[in-house]
PDB file of C-alpha atoms in Angstrom:
ATOM      1  CA  MET A   1       0.000   0.000   0.000  1.00 37.00           C
ATOM      2  CA  PHE A   2       1.244   3.441  -0.886  1.00 44.00           C
ATOM      3  CA  SER A   3       2.160   5.593   2.099  1.00 45.00           C
ATOM      4  CA  TRP A   4       2.417   9.362   2.084  1.00 47.00           C
ATOM      5  CA  PRO A   5       2.060  11.489   5.242  1.00 46.00           C
ATOM      6  CA  GLY A   6      -1.271  13.291   5.182  1.00 43.00           C
ATOM      7  CA  TRP A   7      -2.831  11.017   2.566  1.00 44.00           C
ATOM      8  CA  SER A   8      -4.907   7.892   2.631  1.00 40.00           C
ATOM      9  CA  ARG A   9      -7.515   6.402   0.356  1.00 42.00           C
ATOM     10  CA  ALA A  10     -10.157   7.467   2.869  1.00 34.00           C
ATOM     11  CA  VAL A  11      -9.497  11.177   2.430  1.00 38.00           C
ATOM     12  CA  GLU A  12      -9.038  13.555  -0.466  1.00 53.00           C
ATOM     13  CA  SER A  13      -5.678  13.501  -2.222  1.00 83.00           C
ATOM     14  CA  VAL A  14      -5.386  17.309  -2.216  1.00 88.00           C
ATOM     15  CA  VAL A  15      -3.985  19.521   0.519  1.00 93.00           C
ATOM     16  CA  MET A  16      -4.680  23.144  -0.418  1.00 95.00           C
ATOM     17  CA  ASP A  17      -4.364  26.640   1.022  1.00 96.00           C
ATOM     18  CA  VAL A  18      -5.874  29.704  -0.679  1.00 97.00           C
ATOM     19  CA  ARG A  19      -5.589  33.172   0.823  1.00 96.00           C
ATOM     20  CA  SER A  20      -5.582  36.817  -0.109  1.00 96.00           C
ATOM     21  CA  GLU A  21      -2.210  38.502   0.296  1.00 96.00           C
ATOM     22  CA  PRO A  22      -1.867  41.669   2.432  1.00 95.00           C
ATOM     23  CA  THR A  23      -0.137  43.475  -0.459  1.00 94.00           C
ATOM     24  CA  GLY A  24      -2.847  42.463  -2.951  1.00 94.00           C
ATOM     25  CA  GLY A  25      -3.677  39.410  -4.985  1.00 96.00           C
ATOM     26  CA  VAL A  26      -4.464  35.825  -4.065  1.00 97.00           C
ATOM     27  CA  ARG A  27      -2.024  32.964  -3.490  1.00 98.00           C
ATOM     28  CA  ALA A  28      -2.947  29.294  -3.709  1.00 97.00           C
ATOM     29  CA  THR A  29      -0.659  26.422  -2.822  1.00 98.00           C
ATOM     30  CA  ALA A  30      -1.522  22.760  -3.076  1.00 97.00           C
ATOM     31  CA  THR A  31      -0.006  19.329  -2.919  1.00 97.00           C
ATOM     32  CA  ILE A  32      -1.911  16.846  -5.029  1.00 96.00           C
ATOM     33  CA  LEU A  33      -1.443  13.102  -5.262  1.00 95.00           C
ATOM     34  CA  PHE A  34      -2.361  11.864  -8.728  1.00 94.00           C
ATOM     35  CA  PRO A  35      -2.807   8.074  -9.079  1.00 93.00           C
ATOM     36  CA  VAL A  36      -0.829   7.972 -12.353  1.00 94.00           C
ATOM     37  CA  GLU A  37       2.737   8.360 -13.613  1.00 94.00           C
ATOM     38  CA  SER A  38       4.262  11.847 -13.804  1.00 93.00           C
ATOM     39  CA  ALA A  39       4.488  11.632 -17.610  1.00 93.00           C
ATOM     40  CA  VAL A  40       0.678  11.459 -17.832  1.00 94.00           C
ATOM     41  CA  ILE A  41       0.253  14.614 -15.727  1.00 95.00           C
ATOM     42  CA  HIS A  42       2.988  16.413 -17.673  1.00 94.00           C
ATOM     43  CA  ARG A  43       1.220  15.577 -20.972  1.00 94.00           C
ATOM     44  CA  ILE A  44      -2.066  16.952 -19.633  1.00 96.00           C
ATOM     45  CA  LEU A  45      -0.424  20.166 -18.399  1.00 96.00           C
ATOM     46  CA  THR A  46       1.358  20.761 -21.712  1.00 95.00           C
ATOM     47  CA  ASP A  47      -1.604  19.959 -23.974  1.00 95.00           C
ATOM     48  CA  TYR A  48      -2.374  23.664 -24.318  1.00 95.00           C
ATOM     49  CA  ALA A  49      -5.150  23.292 -26.899  1.00 96.00           C
ATOM     50  CA  HIS A  50      -7.167  21.280 -24.363  1.00 95.00           C
ATOM     51  CA  TRP A  51      -6.598  23.472 -21.285  1.00 93.00           C
ATOM     52  CA  PRO A  52     -10.223  24.716 -21.286  1.00 94.00           C
ATOM     53  CA  GLU A  53     -11.364  21.124 -20.691  1.00 95.00           C
ATOM     54  CA  LEU A  54      -9.501  21.123 -17.357  1.00 94.00           C
ATOM     55  CA  PHE A  55     -11.770  23.774 -15.823  1.00 93.00           C
ATOM     56  CA  ASP A  56     -15.452  24.299 -15.041  1.00 89.00           C
ATOM     57  CA  VAL A  57     -14.931  27.975 -15.905  1.00 88.00           C
ATOM     58  CA  ARG A  58     -15.720  28.970 -19.487  1.00 91.00           C
ATOM     59  CA  MET A  59     -12.555  29.760 -21.387  1.00 93.00           C
ATOM     60  CA  ARG A  60     -11.105  29.478 -24.848  1.00 95.00           C
ATOM     61  CA  MET A  61      -7.649  29.468 -26.348  1.00 97.00           C
ATOM     62  CA  ALA A  62      -7.403  32.433 -28.731  1.00 96.00           C
ATOM     63  CA  GLU A  63      -3.768  31.708 -29.615  1.00 97.00           C
ATOM     64  CA  ILE A  64      -1.082  29.131 -28.862  1.00 97.00           C
ATOM     65  CA  ARG A  65       2.422  29.754 -30.165  1.00 97.00           C
ATOM     66  CA  GLU A  66       5.577  27.786 -29.438  1.00 96.00           C
ATOM     67  CA  GLN A  67       8.901  29.564 -29.818  1.00 94.00           C
ATOM     68  CA  ASP A  68      12.392  28.933 -28.441  1.00 93.00           C
ATOM     69  CA  GLY A  69      11.207  26.254 -26.005  1.00 91.00           C
ATOM     70  CA  LYS A  70       8.484  28.511 -24.581  1.00 96.00           C
ATOM     71  CA  VAL A  71       4.745  28.417 -25.208  1.00 97.00           C
ATOM     72  CA  PHE A  72       2.819  31.686 -25.454  1.00 98.00           C
ATOM     73  CA  THR A  73      -0.916  31.443 -24.847  1.00 97.00           C
ATOM     74  CA  ASP A  74      -3.724  33.951 -25.235  1.00 97.00           C
ATOM     75  CA  ILE A  75      -6.569  32.684 -23.075  1.00 95.00           C
ATOM     76  CA  ARG A  76     -10.015  34.300 -22.907  1.00 95.00           C
ATOM     77  CA  ILE A  77     -11.772  33.611 -19.594  1.00 93.00           C
ATOM     78  CA  ASP A  78     -15.460  34.198 -18.891  1.00 90.00           C
ATOM     79  CA  HIS A  79     -15.905  33.842 -15.125  1.00 86.00           C
ATOM     80  CA  ALA A  80     -19.193  34.427 -13.281  1.00 79.00           C
ATOM     81  CA  LEU A  81     -17.327  36.500 -10.676  1.00 80.00           C
ATOM     82  CA  LEU A  82     -16.068  39.019 -13.230  1.00 78.00           C
ATOM     83  CA  PRO A  83     -17.998  41.020 -15.812  1.00 75.00           C
ATOM     84  CA  GLY A  84     -17.150  40.252 -19.425  1.00 84.00           C
ATOM     85  CA  GLU A  85     -14.352  38.219 -20.890  1.00 90.00           C
ATOM     86  CA  ARG A  86     -10.879  38.513 -19.337  1.00 91.00           C
ATOM     87  CA  ARG A  87      -7.697  38.100 -21.335  1.00 93.00           C
ATOM     88  CA  LEU A  88      -4.656  36.268 -19.972  1.00 95.00           C
ATOM     89  CA  LEU A  89      -1.481  36.407 -22.044  1.00 96.00           C
ATOM     90  CA  SER A  90       1.125  34.076 -20.606  1.00 97.00           C
ATOM     91  CA  GLU A  91       4.366  32.258 -21.302  1.00 98.00           C
ATOM     92  CA  THR A  92       4.974  28.704 -20.086  1.00 98.00           C
ATOM     93  CA  ARG A  93       8.342  27.010 -19.993  1.00 96.00           C
ATOM     94  CA  THR A  94       9.776  23.824 -18.594  1.00 94.00           C
ATOM     95  CA  LEU A  95      12.472  24.586 -16.049  1.00 92.00           C
ATOM     96  CA  PRO A  96      15.798  22.681 -15.972  1.00 90.00           C
ATOM     97  CA  THR A  97      14.546  21.046 -12.755  1.00 86.00           C
ATOM     98  CA  GLY A  98      11.516  19.727 -14.666  1.00 83.00           C
ATOM     99  CA  GLY A  99       8.943  22.098 -13.187  1.00 92.00           C
ATOM    100  CA  LEU A 100       6.484  24.049 -15.335  1.00 97.00           C
ATOM    101  CA  LEU A 101       6.422  27.818 -14.856  1.00 98.00           C
ATOM    102  CA  THR A 102       3.765  30.094 -16.357  1.00 98.00           C
ATOM    103  CA  GLU A 103       4.184  33.867 -16.110  1.00 98.00           C
ATOM    104  CA  LEU A 104       2.077  36.858 -17.102  1.00 97.00           C
ATOM    105  CA  LYS A 105       2.898  38.608 -20.368  1.00 97.00           C
ATOM    106  CA  GLY A 106      -0.184  40.851 -20.607  1.00 95.00           C
ATOM    107  CA  GLY A 107      -3.958  41.059 -20.536  1.00 94.00           C
ATOM    108  CA  ASP A 108      -6.439  41.891 -17.784  1.00 92.00           C
ATOM    109  CA  PHE A 109      -4.315  40.737 -14.867  1.00 93.00           C
ATOM    110  CA  LYS A 110      -1.896  42.749 -12.757  1.00 95.00           C
ATOM    111  CA  GLN A 111       0.028  39.623 -11.757  1.00 96.00           C
ATOM    112  CA  TYR A 112      -0.091  35.950 -12.698  1.00 96.00           C
ATOM    113  CA  ARG A 113       2.400  33.215 -11.884  1.00 98.00           C
ATOM    114  CA  ARG A 114       1.725  29.472 -11.833  1.00 98.00           C
ATOM    115  CA  PHE A 115       4.236  26.754 -10.937  1.00 98.00           C
ATOM    116  CA  TRP A 116       3.935  22.961 -11.054  1.00 98.00           C
ATOM    117  CA  LYS A 117       6.560  20.549  -9.730  1.00 97.00           C
ATOM    118  CA  LEU A 118       5.919  16.867 -10.438  1.00 96.00           C
ATOM    119  CA  THR A 119       7.643  14.152  -8.427  1.00 95.00           C
ATOM    120  CA  PRO A 120       7.237  10.415  -9.081  1.00 93.00           C
ATOM    121  CA  VAL A 121       6.419   8.452  -5.922  1.00 93.00           C
ATOM    122  CA  ASP A 122       5.751   4.820  -5.029  1.00 90.00           C
ATOM    123  CA  GLY A 123       8.104   3.560  -7.727  1.00 91.00           C
ATOM    124  CA  GLY A 124       6.657   5.976 -10.278  1.00 89.00           C
ATOM    125  CA  ALA A 125       3.076   4.682 -10.065  1.00 90.00           C
ATOM    126  CA  TYR A 126       1.862   7.940  -8.497  1.00 92.00           C
ATOM    127  CA  THR A 127       2.705  11.605  -8.907  1.00 94.00           C
ATOM    128  CA  LYS A 128       3.093  14.086  -6.100  1.00 95.00           C
ATOM    129  CA  ALA A 129       2.390  17.505  -7.615  1.00 96.00           C
ATOM    130  CA  GLU A 130       3.303  20.711  -5.860  1.00 97.00           C
ATOM    131  CA  PHE A 131       1.284  23.629  -7.195  1.00 97.00           C
ATOM    132  CA  GLU A 132       1.545  27.361  -6.580  1.00 98.00           C
ATOM    133  CA  LEU A 133      -0.550  30.109  -8.148  1.00 98.00           C
ATOM    134  CA  PHE A 134      -0.419  33.848  -7.531  1.00 98.00           C
ATOM    135  CA  VAL A 135      -3.062  35.991  -9.226  1.00 96.00           C
ATOM    136  CA  GLU A 136      -3.938  39.656  -9.043  1.00 95.00           C
ATOM    137  CA  ILE A 137      -6.803  40.602 -11.339  1.00 90.00           C
ATOM    138  CA  ASP A 138      -7.285  44.126 -12.671  1.00 86.00           C
ATOM    139  CA  SER A 139     -10.758  44.366 -11.129  1.00 85.00           C
ATOM    140  CA  SER A 140     -12.733  45.965  -8.326  1.00 87.00           C
ATOM    141  CA  VAL A 141     -13.737  42.537  -6.958  1.00 89.00           C
ATOM    142  CA  PRO A 142     -12.213  42.190  -3.463  1.00 92.00           C
ATOM    143  CA  ASP A 143      -9.371  39.687  -3.094  1.00 93.00           C
ATOM    144  CA  TRP A 144     -11.186  37.739  -0.373  1.00 94.00           C
ATOM    145  CA  MET A 145     -13.996  37.054  -2.853  1.00 93.00           C
ATOM    146  CA  VAL A 146     -11.495  36.034  -5.543  1.00 93.00           C
ATOM    147  CA  ALA A 147      -9.919  33.652  -2.992  1.00 95.00           C
ATOM    148  CA  LEU A 148     -13.269  31.964  -2.286  1.00 94.00           C
ATOM    149  CA  ALA A 149     -13.955  31.472  -5.992  1.00 92.00           C
ATOM    150  CA  MET A 150     -10.381  30.331  -6.630  1.00 94.00           C
ATOM    151  CA  ARG A 151     -10.638  27.609  -3.982  1.00 95.00           C
ATOM    152  CA  GLN A 152     -13.779  26.197  -5.627  1.00 93.00           C
ATOM    153  CA  ASP A 153     -12.290  26.491  -9.119  1.00 93.00           C
ATOM    154  CA  LEU A 154      -9.076  24.715  -8.089  1.00 95.00           C
ATOM    155  CA  GLU A 155     -10.931  21.905  -6.290  1.00 94.00           C
ATOM    156  CA  SER A 156     -12.851  21.299  -9.505  1.00 93.00           C
ATOM    157  CA  HIS A 157      -9.696  21.682 -11.638  1.00 95.00           C
ATOM    158  CA  PHE A 158      -7.755  19.067  -9.652  1.00 95.00           C
ATOM    159  CA  ARG A 159     -10.737  16.668  -9.768  1.00 94.00           C
ATOM    160  CA  ILE A 160     -11.047  17.050 -13.558  1.00 95.00           C
ATOM    161  CA  MET A 161      -7.292  16.576 -13.976  1.00 94.00           C
ATOM    162  CA  THR A 162      -7.454  13.366 -11.937  1.00 93.00           C
ATOM    163  CA  GLU A 163     -10.356  12.044 -14.036  1.00 93.00           C
ATOM    164  CA  LYS A 164      -8.555  12.856 -17.305  1.00 93.00           C
ATOM    165  CA  ALA A 165      -5.303  11.362 -16.013  1.00 93.00           C
ATOM    166  CA  LEU A 166      -7.015   8.113 -15.055  1.00 91.00           C
ATOM    167  CA  ALA A 167      -8.717   7.952 -18.464  1.00 91.00           C
ATOM    168  CA  LYS A 168      -5.393   8.510 -20.274  1.00 86.00           C
ATOM    169  CA  ALA A 169      -3.611   5.945 -18.115  1.00 80.00           C
ATOM    170  CA  GLN A 170      -6.161   3.190 -18.830  1.00 74.00           C
ATOM    171  CA  PRO A 171      -4.795   0.664 -21.287  1.00 63.00           C
ATOM    172  CA  THR A 172      -6.664   0.711 -24.557  1.00 49.00           C
ATOM    173  CA  VAL A 173      -8.780  -2.359 -25.107  1.00 48.00           C
ATOM    174  CA  ARG A 174      -8.720  -3.793 -28.611  1.00 47.00           C
ATOM    175  CA  ARG A 175     -11.758  -5.515 -30.028  1.00 51.00           C
ATOM    176  CA  GLN A 176     -11.160  -8.756 -31.881  1.00 51.00           C
TER     177      GLN A 176
END
């Protein structure tokens, strides 16, 4: 049986903290245990065209461009908390340590930084993912309200990622 402090099959496989920062913005940190190999999670996180499928929030990819080992994305987000469509221009790159870092390049956000670190555990059968997100939206919505919505959105996001990861990890069955 797999053993990881703070995790058991009887409880959720996500430990998360979401809070508004005193200087502005909202920070979320999480440790997620995915029941699949790290390569499966990495493929999901770098399948930019299908990012909108990983969220319950309505969004669309307006542009995806790969250049010099970096991926630039123009994401349009329609969130119930915010009026209208928000634009997030970002750059994602794989770090030498293997982590994935996404940083703000423009749009309707004051700050945006997302980091994923994937670590194989239990002989590679599972993935321990460390996640950090810092967001400051150019909006009059108070940060505490953004934090509440972000917690719900991330809980859903991690659940969807787990479902997709399990589906991708299932061996394909051939019909005779």
